[in-house]
Amino acid sequence: MQTVLVFLLASVALTVSPVVATSCDTKGATIEKSFFQSVHDCVEYLQIPKERLLQYLSSDFPPDDETKCLIYCVGVDLRWWNNTCGLQLPPIVSYFQPVHGDTGYEKRTKECLDRRVGAIQSPNNCCQAYETFQCYFQEFGNLVTCPQYVPLTKLQATQVALDCLVVLRYPEELLKVYASGKVEDSPETRCLYLCIDQRSGLYTHENGILLHRFFVRDAAYNDLRYLCKETKVCRDRIRNSGCDPCTEAYTTHVECLTGLGENGYTSGIITHAAQIALTNLGVPCVHPEEPCPICEPQHPPVHPVEPHYPEITYEKPHYPSPKQSCSACGKKYQHRPACGCAERPKSPEPVCSRCHKTPVYNKPSNTGYINFYKP
């Protein structure tokens, strides 16, 4: 019985493992995502009730505010919408398949966009993204349910380049050259291009440079020359020349992709990544540890002792009050000397020659003002 159970478990493992490997078969920072997987994620991001998820999975997207912002979230997640330029054509067309034999789908879609999106006056991104999606959903073709390539943002692409610089262990001298903006042909540069394309999902050993993904990467330019016959012939010629993968990737960039899409895209992210790498070299890995208070010997705090002095009371000395001055003369009383030991001194008298005279006001005279006193 136990042997049969082990056999059944092994059979299930063999059956499930290819599915798991296929679903996780990604390299580096490559992102492949289906439309409905993004819908599921946005339902969680926006905390929309789970009951509505079944409605959306049945391709029912009613024109309510909640659904409009859901479609806006899907557009941002799959890179076919941004708030700067609005619709990004290359990513959105990868999620719709025109009906075979239909030759008017592009014209109908454009007329729908002019009629429905162009009529929106308010800068409501949810409404604009929703109406854009409805035009492609109704006029362009059938919704593709399998995962599609999601282009990296410039920030994510720079991180990919930084990872490649670290993995390839390029010396500081070469980083300084890249950081100065000089990304010239060399064995190191060729392998760096290959590493970036591999981690970004733009190159595989089976197919080489994937031109349709470069077309989606440079979505803002909508450069159809990535998909033209001449570019494919150039790519195949270099791939069949027998050169090594590093040379194949770099030479394809130089000879086949120069002038297409965003000029200097890869060299630009290499320069930025090298600048970040040089900055990281100067950042210490371990911060200095502060001394542990438990490990240090503990001493009781020492507080200065203030001296204690006995309290001293001070009594103010008492002095006799002075005699009042003569109100008329302004002179103080003067005491006469004592007459003798047995003789009692008389009370002091003011020494003022004119104290008994009555003062009068100044009267004018022929020569000025003079004082007169009555006897």
PDB file of N, CA, C and O in Angstrom, residues 216-284:
ATOM      1  N   VAL A 216       8.306  46.921 -28.468  1.00  0.00           N
ATOM      2  CA  VAL A 216       7.493  47.202 -27.283  1.00  0.00           C
ATOM      3  C   VAL A 216       8.296  48.010 -26.266  1.00  0.00           C
ATOM      4  O   VAL A 216       7.747  48.881 -25.581  1.00  0.00           O
ATOM      5  N   ARG A 217       9.595  47.747 -26.160  1.00  0.00           N
ATOM      6  CA  ARG A 217      10.426  48.493 -25.205  1.00  0.00           C
ATOM      7  C   ARG A 217      10.397  49.987 -25.497  1.00  0.00           C
ATOM      8  O   ARG A 217      10.258  50.812 -24.594  1.00  0.00           O
ATOM      9  N   ASP A 218      10.544  50.348 -26.770  1.00  0.00           N
ATOM     10  CA  ASP A 218      10.523  51.757 -27.172  1.00  0.00           C
ATOM     11  C   ASP A 218       9.108  52.162 -27.569  1.00  0.00           C
ATOM     12  O   ASP A 218       8.865  52.701 -28.656  1.00  0.00           O
ATOM     13  N   ALA A 219       8.162  51.920 -26.663  1.00  0.00           N
ATOM     14  CA  ALA A 219       6.748  52.126 -26.985  1.00  0.00           C
ATOM     15  C   ALA A 219       6.436  53.571 -27.330  1.00  0.00           C
ATOM     16  O   ALA A 219       5.573  53.847 -28.169  1.00  0.00           O
ATOM     17  N   ALA A 220       7.120  54.509 -26.690  1.00  0.00           N
ATOM     18  CA  ALA A 220       6.811  55.920 -26.918  1.00  0.00           C
ATOM     19  C   ALA A 220       7.103  56.351 -28.350  1.00  0.00           C
ATOM     20  O   ALA A 220       6.559  57.366 -28.815  1.00  0.00           O
ATOM     21  N   TYR A 221       7.946  55.604 -29.069  1.00  0.00           N
ATOM     22  CA  TYR A 221       8.329  55.991 -30.431  1.00  0.00           C
ATOM     23  C   TYR A 221       7.504  55.272 -31.495  1.00  0.00           C
ATOM     24  O   TYR A 221       7.455  55.731 -32.640  1.00  0.00           O
ATOM     25  N   ASN A 222       6.905  54.140 -31.140  1.00  0.00           N
ATOM     26  CA  ASN A 222       6.075  53.377 -32.085  1.00  0.00           C
ATOM     27  C   ASN A 222       6.797  53.210 -33.423  1.00  0.00           C
ATOM     28  O   ASN A 222       6.248  53.461 -34.505  1.00  0.00           O
ATOM     29  N   ASP A 223       8.053  52.773 -33.336  1.00  0.00           N
ATOM     30  CA  ASP A 223       8.907  52.677 -34.524  1.00  0.00           C
ATOM     31  C   ASP A 223       8.703  51.306 -35.173  1.00  0.00           C
ATOM     32  O   ASP A 223       9.256  50.291 -34.728  1.00  0.00           O
ATOM     33  N   LEU A 224       7.925  51.288 -36.244  1.00  0.00           N
ATOM     34  CA  LEU A 224       7.624  50.037 -36.941  1.00  0.00           C
ATOM     35  C   LEU A 224       8.814  49.486 -37.709  1.00  0.00           C
ATOM     36  O   LEU A 224       8.757  48.348 -38.194  1.00  0.00           O
ATOM     37  N   ARG A 225       9.893  50.235 -37.805  1.00  0.00           N
ATOM     38  CA  ARG A 225      11.077  49.727 -38.510  1.00  0.00           C
ATOM     39  C   ARG A 225      11.701  48.550 -37.772  1.00  0.00           C
ATOM     40  O   ARG A 225      12.460  47.768 -38.372  1.00  0.00           O
ATOM     41  N   TYR A 226      11.406  48.425 -36.464  1.00  0.00           N
ATOM     42  CA  TYR A 226      11.873  47.237 -35.749  1.00  0.00           C
ATOM     43  C   TYR A 226      11.318  45.958 -36.380  1.00  0.00           C
ATOM     44  O   TYR A 226      11.950  44.898 -36.306  1.00  0.00           O
ATOM     45  N   LEU A 227      10.127  46.052 -36.972  1.00  0.00           N
ATOM     46  CA  LEU A 227       9.444  44.868 -37.493  1.00  0.00           C
ATOM     47  C   LEU A 227       9.564  44.726 -39.003  1.00  0.00           C
ATOM     48  O   LEU A 227       8.986  43.786 -39.573  1.00  0.00           O
ATOM     49  N   CYS A 228      10.285  45.618 -39.648  1.00  0.00           N
ATOM     50  CA  CYS A 228      10.359  45.562 -41.106  1.00  0.00           C
ATOM     51  C   CYS A 228      11.318  44.453 -41.562  1.00  0.00           C
ATOM     52  O   CYS A 228      12.134  43.942 -40.790  1.00  0.00           O
ATOM     53  N   LYS A 229      11.215  44.122 -42.832  1.00  0.00           N
ATOM     54  CA  LYS A 229      11.983  43.004 -43.380  1.00  0.00           C
ATOM     55  C   LYS A 229      13.483  43.274 -43.352  1.00  0.00           C
ATOM     56  O   LYS A 229      14.282  42.371 -43.067  1.00  0.00           O
ATOM     57  N   GLU A 230      13.895  44.502 -43.648  1.00  0.00           N
ATOM     58  CA  GLU A 230      15.321  44.820 -43.692  1.00  0.00           C
ATOM     59  C   GLU A 230      15.988  44.603 -42.329  1.00  0.00           C
ATOM     60  O   GLU A 230      17.123  44.104 -42.266  1.00  0.00           O
ATOM     61  N   THR A 231      15.306  44.970 -41.253  1.00  0.00           N
ATOM     62  CA  THR A 231      15.888  44.791 -39.918  1.00  0.00           C
ATOM     63  C   THR A 231      16.031  43.310 -39.590  1.00  0.00           C
ATOM     64  O   THR A 231      17.038  42.881 -39.004  1.00  0.00           O
ATOM     65  N   LYS A 232      15.057  42.515 -39.966  1.00  0.00           N
ATOM     66  CA  LYS A 232      15.130  41.078 -39.710  1.00  0.00           C
ATOM     67  C   LYS A 232      16.267  40.432 -40.505  1.00  0.00           C
ATOM     68  O   LYS A 232      16.980  39.560 -39.990  1.00  0.00           O
ATOM     69  N   VAL A 233      16.439  40.853 -41.744  1.00  0.00           N
ATOM     70  CA  VAL A 233      17.522  40.303 -42.565  1.00  0.00           C
ATOM     71  C   VAL A 233      18.875  40.643 -41.957  1.00  0.00           C
ATOM     72  O   VAL A 233      19.792  39.801 -41.903  1.00  0.00           O
ATOM     73  N   CYS A 234      19.024  41.868 -41.486  1.00  0.00           N
ATOM     74  CA  CYS A 234      20.278  42.283 -40.844  1.00  0.00           C
ATOM     75  C   CYS A 234      20.536  41.465 -39.590  1.00  0.00           C
ATOM     76  O   CYS A 234      21.663  40.999 -39.359  1.00  0.00           O
ATOM     77  N   ARG A 235      19.505  41.270 -38.785  1.00  0.00           N
ATOM     78  CA  ARG A 235      19.656  40.476 -37.566  1.00  0.00           C
ATOM     79  C   ARG A 235      20.067  39.044 -37.878  1.00  0.00           C
ATOM     80  O   ARG A 235      20.977  38.486 -37.243  1.00  0.00           O
ATOM     81  N   ASP A 236      19.411  38.433 -38.857  1.00  0.00           N
ATOM     82  CA  ASP A 236      19.702  37.041 -39.201  1.00  0.00           C
ATOM     83  C   ASP A 236      21.101  36.887 -39.805  1.00  0.00           C
ATOM     84  O   ASP A 236      21.777  35.867 -39.593  1.00  0.00           O
ATOM     85  N   ARG A 237      21.534  37.872 -40.559  1.00  0.00           N
ATOM     86  CA  ARG A 237      22.869  37.795 -41.167  1.00  0.00           C
ATOM     87  C   ARG A 237      23.953  37.730 -40.095  1.00  0.00           C
ATOM     88  O   ARG A 237      24.886  36.912 -40.181  1.00  0.00           O
ATOM     89  N   ILE A 238      23.839  38.557 -39.086  1.00  0.00           N
ATOM     90  CA  ILE A 238      24.846  38.562 -38.019  1.00  0.00           C
ATOM     91  C   ILE A 238      24.752  37.287 -37.190  1.00  0.00           C
ATOM     92  O   ILE A 238      25.774  36.703 -36.802  1.00  0.00           O
ATOM     93  N   ARG A 239      23.543  36.827 -36.949  1.00  0.00           N
ATOM     94  CA  ARG A 239      23.379  35.622 -36.136  1.00  0.00           C
ATOM     95  C   ARG A 239      23.956  34.399 -36.842  1.00  0.00           C
ATOM     96  O   ARG A 239      24.522  33.504 -36.195  1.00  0.00           O
ATOM     97  N   ASN A 240      23.836  34.341 -38.133  1.00  0.00           N
ATOM     98  CA  ASN A 240      24.326  33.186 -38.893  1.00  0.00           C
ATOM     99  C   ASN A 240      25.798  33.306 -39.278  1.00  0.00           C
ATOM    100  O   ASN A 240      26.326  32.433 -39.981  1.00  0.00           O
ATOM    101  N   SER A 241      26.461  34.360 -38.829  1.00  0.00           N
ATOM    102  CA  SER A 241      27.870  34.552 -39.192  1.00  0.00           C
ATOM    103  C   SER A 241      28.805  33.691 -38.357  1.00  0.00           C
ATOM    104  O   SER A 241      29.997  33.604 -38.665  1.00  0.00           O
ATOM    105  N   GLY A 242      28.303  33.087 -37.303  1.00  0.00           N
ATOM    106  CA  GLY A 242      29.123  32.206 -36.483  1.00  0.00           C
ATOM    107  C   GLY A 242      29.891  32.909 -35.381  1.00  0.00           C
ATOM    108  O   GLY A 242      30.780  32.299 -34.767  1.00  0.00           O
ATOM    109  N   CYS A 243      29.593  34.156 -35.108  1.00  0.00           N
ATOM    110  CA  CYS A 243      30.309  34.879 -34.048  1.00  0.00           C
ATOM    111  C   CYS A 243      29.783  34.449 -32.682  1.00  0.00           C
ATOM    112  O   CYS A 243      28.722  33.828 -32.566  1.00  0.00           O
ATOM    113  N   ASP A 244      30.504  34.811 -31.648  1.00  0.00           N
ATOM    114  CA  ASP A 244      30.099  34.458 -30.288  1.00  0.00           C
ATOM    115  C   ASP A 244      28.896  35.305 -29.873  1.00  0.00           C
ATOM    116  O   ASP A 244      28.615  36.358 -30.475  1.00  0.00           O
ATOM    117  N   PRO A 245      28.144  34.880 -28.840  1.00  0.00           N
ATOM    118  CA  PRO A 245      26.929  35.613 -28.442  1.00  0.00           C
ATOM    119  C   PRO A 245      27.180  37.069 -28.065  1.00  0.00           C
ATOM    120  O   PRO A 245      26.346  37.938 -28.366  1.00  0.00           O
ATOM    121  N   CYS A 246      28.313  37.361 -27.385  1.00  0.00           N
ATOM    122  CA  CYS A 246      28.595  38.755 -27.013  1.00  0.00           C
ATOM    123  C   CYS A 246      28.734  39.625 -28.254  1.00  0.00           C
ATOM    124  O   CYS A 246      28.155  40.719 -28.340  1.00  0.00           O
ATOM    125  N   THR A 247      29.495  39.133 -29.234  1.00  0.00           N
ATOM    126  CA  THR A 247      29.687  39.893 -30.469  1.00  0.00           C
ATOM    127  C   THR A 247      28.387  39.981 -31.256  1.00  0.00           C
ATOM    128  O   THR A 247      28.081  41.018 -31.868  1.00  0.00           O
ATOM    129  N   GLU A 248      27.602  38.917 -31.240  1.00  0.00           N
ATOM    130  CA  GLU A 248      26.325  38.928 -31.957  1.00  0.00           C
ATOM    131  C   GLU A 248      25.394  40.009 -31.414  1.00  0.00           C
ATOM    132  O   GLU A 248      24.809  40.792 -32.183  1.00  0.00           O
ATOM    133  N   ALA A 249      25.256  40.063 -30.092  1.00  0.00           N
ATOM    134  CA  ALA A 249      24.344  41.041 -29.496  1.00  0.00           C
ATOM    135  C   ALA A 249      24.820  42.467 -29.765  1.00  0.00           C
ATOM    136  O   ALA A 249      24.037  43.331 -30.196  1.00  0.00           O
ATOM    137  N   TYR A 250      26.107  42.717 -29.531  1.00  0.00           N
ATOM    138  CA  TYR A 250      26.615  44.086 -29.694  1.00  0.00           C
ATOM    139  C   TYR A 250      26.575  44.520 -31.159  1.00  0.00           C
ATOM    140  O   TYR A 250      26.161  45.646 -31.477  1.00  0.00           O
ATOM    141  N   THR A 251      26.986  43.646 -32.068  1.00  0.00           N
ATOM    142  CA  THR A 251      27.018  43.999 -33.486  1.00  0.00           C
ATOM    143  C   THR A 251      25.608  44.232 -34.023  1.00  0.00           C
ATOM    144  O   THR A 251      25.392  45.116 -34.870  1.00  0.00           O
ATOM    145  N   THR A 252      24.641  43.474 -33.538  1.00  0.00           N
ATOM    146  CA  THR A 252      23.255  43.693 -33.966  1.00  0.00           C
ATOM    147  C   THR A 252      22.770  45.068 -33.525  1.00  0.00           C
ATOM    148  O   THR A 252      22.075  45.770 -34.273  1.00  0.00           O
ATOM    149  N   HIS A 253      23.135  45.465 -32.323  1.00  0.00           N
ATOM    150  CA  HIS A 253      22.784  46.813 -31.861  1.00  0.00           C
ATOM    151  C   HIS A 253      23.388  47.872 -32.779  1.00  0.00           C
ATOM    152  O   HIS A 253      22.704  48.834 -33.161  1.00  0.00           O
ATOM    153  N   VAL A 254      24.655  47.703 -33.103  1.00  0.00           N
ATOM    154  CA  VAL A 254      25.369  48.745 -33.850  1.00  0.00           C
ATOM    155  C   VAL A 254      24.930  48.784 -35.309  1.00  0.00           C
ATOM    156  O   VAL A 254      24.661  49.863 -35.866  1.00  0.00           O
ATOM    157  N   GLU A 255      24.830  47.625 -35.949  1.00  0.00           N
ATOM    158  CA  GLU A 255      24.598  47.594 -37.392  1.00  0.00           C
ATOM    159  C   GLU A 255      23.118  47.551 -37.772  1.00  0.00           C
ATOM    160  O   GLU A 255      22.769  47.986 -38.880  1.00  0.00           O
ATOM    161  N   CYS A 256      22.271  47.048 -36.886  1.00  0.00           N
ATOM    162  CA  CYS A 256      20.867  46.858 -37.264  1.00  0.00           C
ATOM    163  C   CYS A 256      19.893  47.768 -36.511  1.00  0.00           C
ATOM    164  O   CYS A 256      18.834  48.111 -37.057  1.00  0.00           O
ATOM    165  N   LEU A 257      20.224  48.138 -35.279  1.00  0.00           N
ATOM    166  CA  LEU A 257      19.265  48.873 -34.451  1.00  0.00           C
ATOM    167  C   LEU A 257      19.619  50.339 -34.246  1.00  0.00           C
ATOM    168  O   LEU A 257      18.832  51.074 -33.641  1.00  0.00           O
ATOM    169  N   THR A 258      20.766  50.770 -34.722  1.00  0.00           N
ATOM    170  CA  THR A 258      21.141  52.179 -34.575  1.00  0.00           C
ATOM    171  C   THR A 258      20.177  53.062 -35.361  1.00  0.00           C
ATOM    172  O   THR A 258      19.917  52.825 -36.540  1.00  0.00           O
ATOM    173  N   GLY A 259      19.641  54.075 -34.688  1.00  0.00           N
ATOM    174  CA  GLY A 259      18.683  54.976 -35.320  1.00  0.00           C
ATOM    175  C   GLY A 259      17.245  54.555 -35.160  1.00  0.00           C
ATOM    176  O   GLY A 259      16.337  55.303 -35.554  1.00  0.00           O
ATOM    177  N   LEU A 260      16.997  53.388 -34.584  1.00  0.00           N
ATOM    178  CA  LEU A 260      15.625  52.931 -34.357  1.00  0.00           C
ATOM    179  C   LEU A 260      15.221  53.221 -32.912  1.00  0.00           C
ATOM    180  O   LEU A 260      16.025  53.074 -31.987  1.00  0.00           O
ATOM    181  N   GLY A 261      13.968  53.602 -32.733  1.00  0.00           N
ATOM    182  CA  GLY A 261      13.475  53.839 -31.376  1.00  0.00           C
ATOM    183  C   GLY A 261      14.223  54.958 -30.678  1.00  0.00           C
ATOM    184  O   GLY A 261      14.550  55.992 -31.272  1.00  0.00           O
ATOM    185  N   GLU A 262      14.502  54.744 -29.399  1.00  0.00           N
ATOM    186  CA  GLU A 262      15.218  55.750 -28.609  1.00  0.00           C
ATOM    187  C   GLU A 262      16.713  55.629 -28.858  1.00  0.00           C
ATOM    188  O   GLU A 262      17.320  54.586 -28.591  1.00  0.00           O
ATOM    189  N   ASN A 263      17.305  56.688 -29.327  1.00  0.00           N
ATOM    190  CA  ASN A 263      18.725  56.679 -29.654  1.00  0.00           C
ATOM    191  C   ASN A 263      19.572  56.608 -28.378  1.00  0.00           C
ATOM    192  O   ASN A 263      19.361  57.366 -27.434  1.00  0.00           O
ATOM    193  N   GLY A 264      20.535  55.682 -28.354  1.00  0.00           N
ATOM    194  CA  GLY A 264      21.435  55.560 -27.215  1.00  0.00           C
ATOM    195  C   GLY A 264      20.788  55.026 -25.954  1.00  0.00           C
ATOM    196  O   GLY A 264      21.242  55.340 -24.847  1.00  0.00           O
ATOM    197  N   TYR A 265      19.764  54.205 -26.092  1.00  0.00           N
ATOM    198  CA  TYR A 265      19.059  53.684 -24.915  1.00  0.00           C
ATOM    199  C   TYR A 265      19.991  52.844 -24.044  1.00  0.00           C
ATOM    200  O   TYR A 265      20.142  53.099 -22.841  1.00  0.00           O
ATOM    201  N   THR A 266      20.633  51.834 -24.637  1.00  0.00           N
ATOM    202  CA  THR A 266      21.455  50.913 -23.845  1.00  0.00           C
ATOM    203  C   THR A 266      22.693  51.600 -23.294  1.00  0.00           C
ATOM    204  O   THR A 266      23.049  51.421 -22.123  1.00  0.00           O
ATOM    205  N   SER A 267      23.367  52.401 -24.100  1.00  0.00           N
ATOM    206  CA  SER A 267      24.557  53.094 -23.601  1.00  0.00           C
ATOM    207  C   SER A 267      24.190  54.083 -22.495  1.00  0.00           C
ATOM    208  O   SER A 267      24.975  54.311 -21.567  1.00  0.00           O
ATOM    209  N   GLY A 268      22.994  54.647 -22.570  1.00  0.00           N
ATOM    210  CA  GLY A 268      22.563  55.584 -21.535  1.00  0.00           C
ATOM    211  C   GLY A 268      22.361  54.926 -20.181  1.00  0.00           C
ATOM    212  O   GLY A 268      22.786  55.456 -19.147  1.00  0.00           O
ATOM    213  N   ILE A 269      21.723  53.752 -20.168  1.00  0.00           N
ATOM    214  CA  ILE A 269      21.521  53.080 -18.885  1.00  0.00           C
ATOM    215  C   ILE A 269      22.839  52.516 -18.348  1.00  0.00           C
ATOM    216  O   ILE A 269      23.017  52.394 -17.132  1.00  0.00           O
ATOM    217  N   ILE A 270      23.785  52.192 -19.242  1.00  0.00           N
ATOM    218  CA  ILE A 270      25.101  51.739 -18.778  1.00  0.00           C
ATOM    219  C   ILE A 270      25.823  52.878 -18.060  1.00  0.00           C
ATOM    220  O   ILE A 270      26.427  52.688 -16.992  1.00  0.00           O
ATOM    221  N   THR A 271      25.778  54.071 -18.628  1.00  0.00           N
ATOM    222  CA  THR A 271      26.423  55.224 -17.993  1.00  0.00           C
ATOM    223  C   THR A 271      25.823  55.504 -16.621  1.00  0.00           C
ATOM    224  O   THR A 271      26.547  55.719 -15.637  1.00  0.00           O
ATOM    225  N   HIS A 272      24.512  55.498 -16.550  1.00  0.00           N
ATOM    226  CA  HIS A 272      23.847  55.761 -15.266  1.00  0.00           C
ATOM    227  C   HIS A 272      24.158  54.666 -14.251  1.00  0.00           C
ATOM    228  O   HIS A 272      24.418  54.941 -13.073  1.00  0.00           O
ATOM    229  N   ALA A 273      24.154  53.417 -14.695  1.00  0.00           N
ATOM    230  CA  ALA A 273      24.443  52.305 -13.789  1.00  0.00           C
ATOM    231  C   ALA A 273      25.879  52.364 -13.280  1.00  0.00           C
ATOM    232  O   ALA A 273      26.151  52.058 -12.110  1.00  0.00           O
ATOM    233  N   ALA A 274      26.820  52.753 -14.137  1.00  0.00           N
ATOM    234  CA  ALA A 274      28.219  52.865 -13.704  1.00  0.00           C
ATOM    235  C   ALA A 274      28.385  53.962 -12.665  1.00  0.00           C
ATOM    236  O   ALA A 274      29.169  53.826 -11.715  1.00  0.00           O
ATOM    237  N   GLN A 275      27.664  55.046 -12.817  1.00  0.00           N
ATOM    238  CA  GLN A 275      27.715  56.114 -11.815  1.00  0.00           C
ATOM    239  C   GLN A 275      27.198  55.625 -10.465  1.00  0.00           C
ATOM    240  O   GLN A 275      27.766  55.943  -9.417  1.00  0.00           O
ATOM    241  N   ILE A 276      26.129  54.846 -10.494  1.00  0.00           N
ATOM    242  CA  ILE A 276      25.600  54.290  -9.244  1.00  0.00           C
ATOM    243  C   ILE A 276      26.591  53.303  -8.637  1.00  0.00           C
ATOM    244  O   ILE A 276      26.796  53.274  -7.418  1.00  0.00           O
ATOM    245  N   ALA A 277      27.220  52.484  -9.484  1.00  0.00           N
ATOM    246  CA  ALA A 277      28.187  51.502  -8.987  1.00  0.00           C
ATOM    247  C   ALA A 277      29.370  52.183  -8.307  1.00  0.00           C
ATOM    248  O   ALA A 277      29.846  51.724  -7.260  1.00  0.00           O
ATOM    249  N   LEU A 278      29.850  53.273  -8.874  1.00  0.00           N
ATOM    250  CA  LEU A 278      30.959  54.005  -8.253  1.00  0.00           C
ATOM    251  C   LEU A 278      30.533  54.619  -6.922  1.00  0.00           C
ATOM    252  O   LEU A 278      31.315  54.661  -5.968  1.00  0.00           O
ATOM    253  N   THR A 279      29.311  55.088  -6.861  1.00  0.00           N
ATOM    254  CA  THR A 279      28.810  55.633  -5.594  1.00  0.00           C
ATOM    255  C   THR A 279      28.719  54.546  -4.533  1.00  0.00           C
ATOM    256  O   THR A 279      29.060  54.767  -3.366  1.00  0.00           O
ATOM    257  N   ASN A 280      28.282  53.363  -4.943  1.00  0.00           N
ATOM    258  CA  ASN A 280      28.157  52.262  -3.984  1.00  0.00           C
ATOM    259  C   ASN A 280      29.504  51.804  -3.445  1.00  0.00           C
ATOM    260  O   ASN A 280      29.585  51.279  -2.326  1.00  0.00           O
ATOM    261  N   LEU A 281      30.565  51.997  -4.232  1.00  0.00           N
ATOM    262  CA  LEU A 281      31.888  51.587  -3.761  1.00  0.00           C
ATOM    263  C   LEU A 281      32.336  52.409  -2.556  1.00  0.00           C
ATOM    264  O   LEU A 281      33.125  51.939  -1.738  1.00  0.00           O
ATOM    265  N   GLY A 282      31.846  53.630  -2.440  1.00  0.00           N
ATOM    266  CA  GLY A 282      32.248  54.481  -1.329  1.00  0.00           C
ATOM    267  C   GLY A 282      31.362  54.381  -0.113  1.00  0.00           C
ATOM    268  O   GLY A 282      31.584  55.085   0.877  1.00  0.00           O
ATOM    269  N   VAL A 283      30.355  53.525  -0.167  1.00  0.00           N
ATOM    270  CA  VAL A 283      29.439  53.375   0.964  1.00  0.00           C
ATOM    271  C   VAL A 283      29.928  52.238   1.846  1.00  0.00           C
ATOM    272  O   VAL A 283      30.094  51.112   1.367  1.00  0.00           O
ATOM    273  N   PRO A 284      30.188  52.486   3.132  1.00  0.00           N
ATOM    274  CA  PRO A 284      30.650  51.395   4.005  1.00  0.00           C
ATOM    275  C   PRO A 284      29.554  50.370   4.210  1.00  0.00           C
ATOM    276  O   PRO A 284      28.368  50.695   4.263  1.00  0.00           O
TER     277      PRO A 284
END
